């Protein structure tokens, strides 16, 4: 290579370095600009989310009713709320809902909302299903029987007894809407009038009232009971019958699945269930104490005389009793006694059970009454009948 060539190339070196510097500077400027834009955008988004989530009017005391239709999407709910000026920004509301991960848990119904509520409060109310109730409050306690439920409905002025009784005795009138009632063994609605607090408007028909109770039963059963029934290969109606017995026999929640297991154990061994609660259901009047004479009453609900389950449920079981009947606890127990203090004593043999039963009678009725009660019961239900 000659000297001329070298001279030509030498001046080009600083020019290349200058270009590289300019490129770096330009790239740096672009990155800075992008960073600024990102910060501005993020800040703007944060500001929009924060302000868009706040109450429309935090000082107002007024409220209004909003009816969320069944099957509404989050976007349609946002549009509805925006139309009523209850939220500031539809997009922000939708994002707030989706950020909670509870979009699918929003429940349809009529809600009492106010402009003084921020998005979080509105969303929480919709998710919890805190529906505005403007009707007659009616509560069915767990373990209620149909005759008492109907009597209370009539007393509240919510319908006529004759119509309620007719519907109660004809489950087929509800079978199209509630297919589980197509079971030919189901002759009444006993066990399916779900224990819950309801609100009924004056003028609501007797059929609509029962449909609401059946709908609540269906919802709870499908969500919390049906999976265990299928897993254990249990019969639907038998499970509800068992749940009603557990409901009437159990005092404490922790005893429900144990009691269910005991009754299943007795059924497996072809033993009579000997449930006083079931016997009471078949008597003309409820009694505070089952007497010796009651044990001889000819009734399909007298499980001192009859083997197996009773023909129908004997009460309206709640969720906990249904879950226990569908998923009983496995033990070797065959007997139980509920003591005066509400605690249960469990036994594997009749001898053990007899000791617990005698102790209970003494505590409950005193020495003399306990001996009389013991003698009466032994005359009717000997150890042999308890094991067969």
JSON list of N, CA and C in Angstrom, two decimals, residues 117-155:
[
{"chain": "A", "resi": 117, "resn": "UNK", "atom": "N", "xyz": [-71.26, 6.37, 46.07]},
{"chain": "A", "resi": 117, "resn": "UNK", "atom": "CA", "xyz": [-70.52, 5.11, 46.14]},
{"chain": "A", "resi": 117, "resn": "UNK", "atom": "C", "xyz": [-69.43, 5.08, 45.08]},
{"chain": "A", "resi": 118, "resn": "UNK", "atom": "N", "xyz": [-68.23, 4.67, 45.47]},
{"chain": "A", "resi": 118, "resn": "UNK", "atom": "CA", "xyz": [-67.18, 4.51, 44.46]},
{"chain": "A", "resi": 118, "resn": "UNK", "atom": "C", "xyz": [-67.35, 3.16, 43.77]},
{"chain": "A", "resi": 119, "resn": "UNK", "atom": "N", "xyz": [-66.52, 2.91, 42.75]},
{"chain": "A", "resi": 119, "resn": "UNK", "atom": "CA", "xyz": [-66.66, 1.68, 41.97]},
{"chain": "A", "resi": 119, "resn": "UNK", "atom": "C", "xyz": [-66.52, 0.43, 42.83]},
{"chain": "A", "resi": 120, "resn": "UNK", "atom": "N", "xyz": [-65.58, 0.45, 43.76]},
{"chain": "A", "resi": 120, "resn": "UNK", "atom": "CA", "xyz": [-65.35, -0.73, 44.60]},
{"chain": "A", "resi": 120, "resn": "UNK", "atom": "C", "xyz": [-66.59, -1.10, 45.40]},
{"chain": "A", "resi": 121, "resn": "UNK", "atom": "N", "xyz": [-67.27, -0.09, 45.94]},
{"chain": "A", "resi": 121, "resn": "UNK", "atom": "CA", "xyz": [-68.48, -0.36, 46.74]},
{"chain": "A", "resi": 121, "resn": "UNK", "atom": "C", "xyz": [-69.61, -0.91, 45.86]},
{"chain": "A", "resi": 122, "resn": "UNK", "atom": "N", "xyz": [-69.73, -0.34, 44.68]},
{"chain": "A", "resi": 122, "resn": "UNK", "atom": "CA", "xyz": [-70.78, -0.81, 43.76]},
{"chain": "A", "resi": 122, "resn": "UNK", "atom": "C", "xyz": [-70.50, -2.26, 43.35]},
{"chain": "A", "resi": 123, "resn": "UNK", "atom": "N", "xyz": [-69.24, -2.52, 42.98]},
{"chain": "A", "resi": 123, "resn": "UNK", "atom": "CA", "xyz": [-68.86, -3.88, 42.55]},
{"chain": "A", "resi": 123, "resn": "UNK", "atom": "C", "xyz": [-69.07, -4.88, 43.67]},
{"chain": "A", "resi": 124, "resn": "UNK", "atom": "N", "xyz": [-68.68, -4.52, 44.88]},
{"chain": "A", "resi": 124, "resn": "UNK", "atom": "CA", "xyz": [-68.83, -5.41, 46.03]},
{"chain": "A", "resi": 124, "resn": "UNK", "atom": "C", "xyz": [-70.29, -5.76, 46.27]},
{"chain": "A", "resi": 125, "resn": "UNK", "atom": "N", "xyz": [-71.16, -4.78, 46.11]},
{"chain": "A", "resi": 125, "resn": "UNK", "atom": "CA", "xyz": [-72.58, -4.99, 46.31]},
{"chain": "A", "resi": 125, "resn": "UNK", "atom": "C", "xyz": [-73.16, -5.93, 45.25]},
{"chain": "A", "resi": 126, "resn": "UNK", "atom": "N", "xyz": [-72.71, -5.76, 44.01]},
{"chain": "A", "resi": 126, "resn": "UNK", "atom": "CA", "xyz": [-73.19, -6.60, 42.91]},
{"chain": "A", "resi": 126, "resn": "UNK", "atom": "C", "xyz": [-72.69, -8.03, 43.05]},
{"chain": "A", "resi": 127, "resn": "UNK", "atom": "N", "xyz": [-71.45, -8.18, 43.49]},
{"chain": "A", "resi": 127, "resn": "UNK", "atom": "CA", "xyz": [-70.88, -9.51, 43.66]},
{"chain": "A", "resi": 127, "resn": "UNK", "atom": "C", "xyz": [-71.51, -10.25, 44.84]},
{"chain": "A", "resi": 128, "resn": "UNK", "atom": "N", "xyz": [-71.75, -9.53, 45.92]},
{"chain": "A", "resi": 128, "resn": "UNK", "atom": "CA", "xyz": [-72.37, -10.15, 47.10]},
{"chain": "A", "resi": 128, "resn": "UNK", "atom": "C", "xyz": [-73.85, -10.44, 46.88]},
{"chain": "A", "resi": 129, "resn": "UNK", "atom": "N", "xyz": [-74.42, -9.82, 45.85]},
{"chain": "A", "resi": 129, "resn": "UNK", "atom": "CA", "xyz": [-75.84, -10.03, 45.59]},
{"chain": "A", "resi": 129, "resn": "UNK", "atom": "C", "xyz": [-76.73, -9.37, 46.62]},
{"chain": "A", "resi": 130, "resn": "UNK", "atom": "N", "xyz": [-76.30, -8.18, 47.08]},
{"chain": "A", "resi": 130, "resn": "UNK", "atom": "CA", "xyz": [-77.08, -7.46, 48.09]},
{"chain": "A", "resi": 130, "resn": "UNK", "atom": "C", "xyz": [-78.27, -6.75, 47.43]},
{"chain": "A", "resi": 131, "resn": "UNK", "atom": "N", "xyz": [-79.19, -7.58, 46.99]},
{"chain": "A", "resi": 131, "resn": "UNK", "atom": "CA", "xyz": [-80.35, -7.11, 46.23]},
{"chain": "A", "resi": 131, "resn": "UNK", "atom": "C", "xyz": [-81.31, -6.33, 47.14]},
{"chain": "A", "resi": 132, "resn": "UNK", "atom": "N", "xyz": [-81.87, -5.27, 46.61]},
{"chain": "A", "resi": 132, "resn": "UNK", "atom": "CA", "xyz": [-82.82, -4.44, 47.35]},
{"chain": "A", "resi": 132, "resn": "UNK", "atom": "C", "xyz": [-84.11, -5.23, 47.56]},
{"chain": "A", "resi": 133, "resn": "UNK", "atom": "N", "xyz": [-84.51, -5.36, 48.80]},
{"chain": "A", "resi": 133, "resn": "UNK", "atom": "CA", "xyz": [-85.70, -6.13, 49.13]},
{"chain": "A", "resi": 133, "resn": "UNK", "atom": "C", "xyz": [-86.82, -5.17, 49.55]},
{"chain": "A", "resi": 134, "resn": "UNK", "atom": "N", "xyz": [-87.90, -5.23, 48.82]},
{"chain": "A", "resi": 134, "resn": "UNK", "atom": "CA", "xyz": [-89.01, -4.33, 49.14]},
{"chain": "A", "resi": 134, "resn": "UNK", "atom": "C", "xyz": [-90.32, -5.09, 49.37]},
{"chain": "A", "resi": 135, "resn": "UNK", "atom": "N", "xyz": [-90.19, -6.38, 49.68]},
{"chain": "A", "resi": 135, "resn": "UNK", "atom": "CA", "xyz": [-91.38, -7.18, 49.90]},
{"chain": "A", "resi": 135, "resn": "UNK", "atom": "C", "xyz": [-91.54, -7.59, 51.36]},
{"chain": "A", "resi": 136, "resn": "UNK", "atom": "N", "xyz": [-92.40, -8.58, 51.60]},
{"chain": "A", "resi": 136, "resn": "UNK", "atom": "CA", "xyz": [-92.64, -9.10, 52.94]},
{"chain": "A", "resi": 136, "resn": "UNK", "atom": "C", "xyz": [-91.53, -10.10, 53.28]},
{"chain": "A", "resi": 137, "resn": "UNK", "atom": "N", "xyz": [-90.88, -9.88, 54.41]},
{"chain": "A", "resi": 137, "resn": "UNK", "atom": "CA", "xyz": [-89.79, -10.76, 54.82]},
{"chain": "A", "resi": 137, "resn": "UNK", "atom": "C", "xyz": [-90.36, -12.07, 55.36]},
{"chain": "A", "resi": 138, "resn": "UNK", "atom": "N", "xyz": [-89.82, -13.18, 54.88]},
{"chain": "A", "resi": 138, "resn": "UNK", "atom": "CA", "xyz": [-90.30, -14.49, 55.31]},
{"chain": "A", "resi": 138, "resn": "UNK", "atom": "C", "xyz": [-89.11, -15.42, 55.49]},
{"chain": "A", "resi": 139, "resn": "UNK", "atom": "N", "xyz": [-88.94, -15.95, 56.71]},
{"chain": "A", "resi": 139, "resn": "UNK", "atom": "CA", "xyz": [-87.79, -16.80, 57.03]},
{"chain": "A", "resi": 139, "resn": "UNK", "atom": "C", "xyz": [-88.23, -18.22, 57.33]},
{"chain": "A", "resi": 140, "resn": "UNK", "atom": "N", "xyz": [-87.58, -19.18, 56.69]},
{"chain": "A", "resi": 140, "resn": "UNK", "atom": "CA", "xyz": [-87.80, -20.59, 56.97]},
{"chain": "A", "resi": 140, "resn": "UNK", "atom": "C", "xyz": [-86.59, -21.11, 57.75]},
{"chain": "A", "resi": 141, "resn": "UNK", "atom": "N", "xyz": [-86.76, -21.44, 59.02]},
{"chain": "A", "resi": 141, "resn": "UNK", "atom": "CA", "xyz": [-85.64, -21.99, 59.79]},
{"chain": "A", "resi": 141, "resn": "UNK", "atom": "C", "xyz": [-85.29, -23.40, 59.30]},
{"chain": "A", "resi": 142, "resn": "UNK", "atom": "N", "xyz": [-84.05, -23.79, 59.44]},
{"chain": "A", "resi": 142, "resn": "UNK", "atom": "CA", "xyz": [-83.64, -25.14, 59.07]},
{"chain": "A", "resi": 142, "resn": "UNK", "atom": "C", "xyz": [-84.40, -26.14, 59.93]},
{"chain": "A", "resi": 143, "resn": "UNK", "atom": "N", "xyz": [-84.86, -27.22, 59.31]},
{"chain": "A", "resi": 143, "resn": "UNK", "atom": "CA", "xyz": [-85.59, -28.24, 60.05]},
{"chain": "A", "resi": 143, "resn": "UNK", "atom": "C", "xyz": [-87.09, -28.00, 60.11]},
{"chain": "A", "resi": 144, "resn": "UNK", "atom": "N", "xyz": [-87.58, -26.97, 59.41]},
{"chain": "A", "resi": 144, "resn": "UNK", "atom": "CA", "xyz": [-89.02, -26.70, 59.39]},
{"chain": "A", "resi": 144, "resn": "UNK", "atom": "C", "xyz": [-89.74, -27.78, 58.58]},
{"chain": "A", "resi": 145, "resn": "UNK", "atom": "N", "xyz": [-91.00, -28.04, 58.91]},
{"chain": "A", "resi": 145, "resn": "UNK", "atom": "CA", "xyz": [-91.80, -28.97, 58.12]},
{"chain": "A", "resi": 145, "resn": "UNK", "atom": "C", "xyz": [-92.83, -28.18, 57.32]},
{"chain": "A", "resi": 146, "resn": "UNK", "atom": "N", "xyz": [-93.32, -28.78, 56.26]},
{"chain": "A", "resi": 146, "resn": "UNK", "atom": "CA", "xyz": [-94.16, -28.07, 55.29]},
{"chain": "A", "resi": 146, "resn": "UNK", "atom": "C", "xyz": [-95.42, -27.47, 55.90]},
{"chain": "A", "resi": 147, "resn": "UNK", "atom": "N", "xyz": [-96.05, -28.19, 56.84]},
{"chain": "A", "resi": 147, "resn": "UNK", "atom": "CA", "xyz": [-97.29, -27.66, 57.43]},
{"chain": "A", "resi": 147, "resn": "UNK", "atom": "C", "xyz": [-97.04, -26.35, 58.17]},
{"chain": "A", "resi": 148, "resn": "UNK", "atom": "N", "xyz": [-95.90, -26.27, 58.85]},
{"chain": "A", "resi": 148, "resn": "UNK", "atom": "CA", "xyz": [-95.55, -25.03, 59.56]},
{"chain": "A", "resi": 148, "resn": "UNK", "atom": "C", "xyz": [-95.23, -23.92, 58.57]},
{"chain": "A", "resi": 149, "resn": "UNK", "atom": "N", "xyz": [-94.54, -24.27, 57.48]},
{"chain": "A", "resi": 149, "resn": "UNK", "atom": "CA", "xyz": [-94.18, -23.27, 56.47]},
{"chain": "A", "resi": 149, "resn": "UNK", "atom": "C", "xyz": [-95.43, -22.68, 55.84]},
{"chain": "A", "resi": 150, "resn": "UNK", "atom": "N", "xyz": [-96.37, -23.54, 55.48]},
{"chain": "A", "resi": 150, "resn": "UNK", "atom": "CA", "xyz": [-97.62, -23.07, 54.87]},
{"chain": "A", "resi": 150, "resn": "UNK", "atom": "C", "xyz": [-98.41, -22.20, 55.85]},
{"chain": "A", "resi": 151, "resn": "UNK", "atom": "N", "xyz": [-98.49, -22.63, 57.10]},
{"chain": "A", "resi": 151, "resn": "UNK", "atom": "CA", "xyz": [-99.23, -21.86, 58.12]},
{"chain": "A", "resi": 151, "resn": "UNK", "atom": "C", "xyz": [-98.64, -20.46, 58.28]},
{"chain": "A", "resi": 152, "resn": "UNK", "atom": "N", "xyz": [-97.31, -20.35, 58.26]},
{"chain": "A", "resi": 152, "resn": "UNK", "atom": "CA", "xyz": [-96.66, -19.04, 58.41]},
{"chain": "A", "resi": 152, "resn": "UNK", "atom": "C", "xyz": [-96.87, -18.17, 57.17]},
{"chain": "A", "resi": 153, "resn": "UNK", "atom": "N", "xyz": [-96.86, -18.79, 56.00]},
{"chain": "A", "resi": 153, "resn": "UNK", "atom": "CA", "xyz": [-97.11, -18.04, 54.76]},
{"chain": "A", "resi": 153, "resn": "UNK", "atom": "C", "xyz": [-98.51, -17.43, 54.78]},
{"chain": "A", "resi": 154, "resn": "UNK", "atom": "N", "xyz": [-99.47, -18.23, 55.21]},
{"chain": "A", "resi": 154, "resn": "UNK", "atom": "CA", "xyz": [-100.87, -17.76, 55.28]},
{"chain": "A", "resi": 154, "resn": "UNK", "atom": "C", "xyz": [-101.00, -16.65, 56.32]},
{"chain": "A", "resi": 155, "resn": "UNK", "atom": "N", "xyz": [-100.34, -16.85, 57.47]},
{"chain": "A", "resi": 155, "resn": "UNK", "atom": "CA", "xyz": [-100.39, -15.84, 58.54]},
{"chain": "A", "resi": 155, "resn": "UNK", "atom": "C", "xyz": [-99.80, -14.51, 58.10]}
]
